[in-house]
Amino acid sequence: MPGTILGGRLRLRTSGRGGDRFLAAPLLDLPAVGMVAAGHTVAGLAIMVGMLPVGVAAAAVTWSWVNREEREAPADQAARLGGGDPGAR
């Protein structure tokens, strides 16, 4: 059954894919903050640099989602106007 989390595949919409990456980025940096706090500055910074692609991926997914929404907006608006009052055109 699509949409189940356990034992199935969950396919998020584009907004969800961008959102989960923005939420995951700070959580992935928590171990790095712990390393820096423990005095292992270089190791902590290495972890943070290694997690930078997560932020880049979040920005890229969000940007593509916004662009697709902008492209589809005129078609959606035309479809709504086409089915309504002819004087509204």
PDB file of C-alpha atoms in Angstrom:
ATOM      1  CA  MET A   1       0.000   0.000   0.000  1.00  0.00           C
ATOM      2  CA  PRO A   2       1.638   3.292  -1.051  1.00  0.00           C
ATOM      3  CA  GLY A   3       2.048   5.823   1.675  1.00  0.00           C
ATOM      4  CA  THR A   4       2.852   3.361   4.452  1.00  0.00           C
ATOM      5  CA  ILE A   5       6.007   4.044   6.375  1.00  0.00           C
ATOM      6  CA  LEU A   6       6.788   0.590   7.755  1.00  0.00           C
ATOM      7  CA  GLY A   7       7.356  -2.049   5.126  1.00  0.00           C
ATOM      8  CA  GLY A   8       6.479   0.223   2.227  1.00  0.00           C
ATOM      9  CA  ARG A   9       7.654   3.171   0.256  1.00  0.00           C
ATOM     10  CA  LEU A  10       6.700   6.693   1.209  1.00  0.00           C
ATOM     11  CA  ARG A  11       6.864   9.230  -1.620  1.00  0.00           C
ATOM     12  CA  LEU A  12       6.785  12.801  -0.362  1.00  0.00           C
ATOM     13  CA  ARG A  13       5.631  15.722  -2.445  1.00  0.00           C
ATOM     14  CA  THR A  14       8.317  18.191  -3.462  1.00  0.00           C
ATOM     15  CA  SER A  15       7.491  20.483  -0.563  1.00  0.00           C
ATOM     16  CA  GLY A  16       7.932  17.554   1.827  1.00  0.00           C
ATOM     17  CA  ARG A  17      11.244  16.542   0.291  1.00  0.00           C
ATOM     18  CA  GLY A  18      12.602  20.059   0.732  1.00  0.00           C
ATOM     19  CA  GLY A  19      11.207  20.308   4.236  1.00  0.00           C
ATOM     20  CA  ASP A  20      12.679  17.050   5.463  1.00  0.00           C
ATOM     21  CA  ARG A  21      16.121  18.106   4.284  1.00  0.00           C
ATOM     22  CA  PHE A  22      15.834  21.455   6.056  1.00  0.00           C
ATOM     23  CA  LEU A  23      14.850  19.597   9.227  1.00  0.00           C
ATOM     24  CA  ALA A  24      17.575  16.975   8.846  1.00  0.00           C
ATOM     25  CA  ALA A  25      20.460  19.418   8.404  1.00  0.00           C
ATOM     26  CA  PRO A  26      20.546  20.738  11.997  1.00  0.00           C
ATOM     27  CA  LEU A  27      19.955  17.257  13.408  1.00  0.00           C
ATOM     28  CA  LEU A  28      22.931  15.920  11.484  1.00  0.00           C
ATOM     29  CA  ASP A  29      25.104  18.710  12.887  1.00  0.00           C
ATOM     30  CA  LEU A  30      24.357  17.859  16.526  1.00  0.00           C
ATOM     31  CA  PRO A  31      27.145  15.253  16.754  1.00  0.00           C
ATOM     32  CA  ALA A  32      29.524  17.817  15.277  1.00  0.00           C
ATOM     33  CA  VAL A  33      28.579  20.339  17.960  1.00  0.00           C
ATOM     34  CA  GLY A  34      29.245  17.652  20.565  1.00  0.00           C
ATOM     35  CA  MET A  35      32.675  17.004  19.062  1.00  0.00           C
ATOM     36  CA  VAL A  36      33.552  20.708  19.147  1.00  0.00           C
ATOM     37  CA  ALA A  37      32.278  21.005  22.736  1.00  0.00           C
ATOM     38  CA  ALA A  38      34.412  18.012  23.721  1.00  0.00           C
ATOM     39  CA  GLY A  39      37.504  19.762  22.380  1.00  0.00           C
ATOM     40  CA  HIS A  40      37.797  17.954  19.044  1.00  0.00           C
ATOM     41  CA  THR A  41      37.432  21.094  16.941  1.00  0.00           C
ATOM     42  CA  VAL A  42      38.922  19.762  13.709  1.00  0.00           C
ATOM     43  CA  ALA A  43      36.790  16.602  13.802  1.00  0.00           C
ATOM     44  CA  GLY A  44      33.647  18.612  14.526  1.00  0.00           C
ATOM     45  CA  LEU A  45      34.344  21.001  11.657  1.00  0.00           C
ATOM     46  CA  ALA A  46      35.010  18.064   9.351  1.00  0.00           C
ATOM     47  CA  ILE A  47      31.597  16.628  10.196  1.00  0.00           C
ATOM     48  CA  MET A  48      29.938  20.003   9.573  1.00  0.00           C
ATOM     49  CA  VAL A  49      31.648  20.384   6.204  1.00  0.00           C
ATOM     50  CA  GLY A  50      30.600  16.848   5.310  1.00  0.00           C
ATOM     51  CA  MET A  51      26.970  17.759   5.987  1.00  0.00           C
ATOM     52  CA  LEU A  52      26.987  20.841   3.716  1.00  0.00           C
ATOM     53  CA  PRO A  53      25.612  18.860   0.739  1.00  0.00           C
ATOM     54  CA  VAL A  54      22.418  18.239   2.750  1.00  0.00           C
ATOM     55  CA  GLY A  55      21.788  21.989   2.898  1.00  0.00           C
ATOM     56  CA  VAL A  56      22.629  22.374  -0.786  1.00  0.00           C
ATOM     57  CA  ALA A  57      20.223  19.546  -1.644  1.00  0.00           C
ATOM     58  CA  ALA A  58      17.477  21.175   0.445  1.00  0.00           C
ATOM     59  CA  ALA A  59      17.954  24.480  -1.347  1.00  0.00           C
ATOM     60  CA  ALA A  60      17.993  22.793  -4.780  1.00  0.00           C
ATOM     61  CA  VAL A  61      14.806  20.799  -4.136  1.00  0.00           C
ATOM     62  CA  THR A  62      13.026  23.866  -2.779  1.00  0.00           C
ATOM     63  CA  TRP A  63      14.147  25.990  -5.734  1.00  0.00           C
ATOM     64  CA  SER A  64      12.893  23.411  -8.258  1.00  0.00           C
ATOM     65  CA  TRP A  65       9.578  23.182  -6.395  1.00  0.00           C
ATOM     66  CA  VAL A  66       9.102  26.969  -6.465  1.00  0.00           C
ATOM     67  CA  ASN A  67       9.971  27.120 -10.175  1.00  0.00           C
ATOM     68  CA  ARG A  68       7.516  24.319 -11.019  1.00  0.00           C
ATOM     69  CA  GLU A  69       4.756  26.020  -9.011  1.00  0.00           C
ATOM     70  CA  GLU A  70       5.376  29.258 -10.917  1.00  0.00           C
ATOM     71  CA  ARG A  71       5.264  27.459 -14.289  1.00  0.00           C
ATOM     72  CA  GLU A  72       2.044  25.625 -13.450  1.00  0.00           C
ATOM     73  CA  ALA A  73       0.237  28.628 -11.944  1.00  0.00           C
ATOM     74  CA  PRO A  74      -0.864  30.217 -15.282  1.00  0.00           C
ATOM     75  CA  ALA A  75      -2.235  26.871 -16.523  1.00  0.00           C
ATOM     76  CA  ASP A  76      -4.152  26.339 -13.274  1.00  0.00           C
ATOM     77  CA  GLN A  77      -5.546  29.846 -13.393  1.00  0.00           C
ATOM     78  CA  ALA A  78      -6.609  29.445 -17.039  1.00  0.00           C
ATOM     79  CA  ALA A  79      -8.342  26.154 -16.219  1.00  0.00           C
ATOM     80  CA  ARG A  80     -10.286  27.782 -13.387  1.00  0.00           C
ATOM     81  CA  LEU A  81     -11.330  30.713 -15.551  1.00  0.00           C
ATOM     82  CA  GLY A  82     -12.259  28.459 -18.461  1.00  0.00           C
ATOM     83  CA  GLY A  83     -14.818  26.557 -16.432  1.00  0.00           C
ATOM     84  CA  GLY A  84     -16.452  29.612 -14.876  1.00  0.00           C
ATOM     85  CA  ASP A  85     -18.374  32.622 -16.058  1.00  0.00           C
ATOM     86  CA  PRO A  86     -17.569  33.606 -19.683  1.00  0.00           C
ATOM     87  CA  GLY A  87     -17.620  37.265 -18.631  1.00  0.00           C
ATOM     88  CA  ALA A  88     -14.745  36.628 -16.219  1.00  0.00           C
ATOM     89  CA  ARG A  89     -12.248  36.150 -19.030  1.00  0.00           C
TER      90      ARG A  89
END
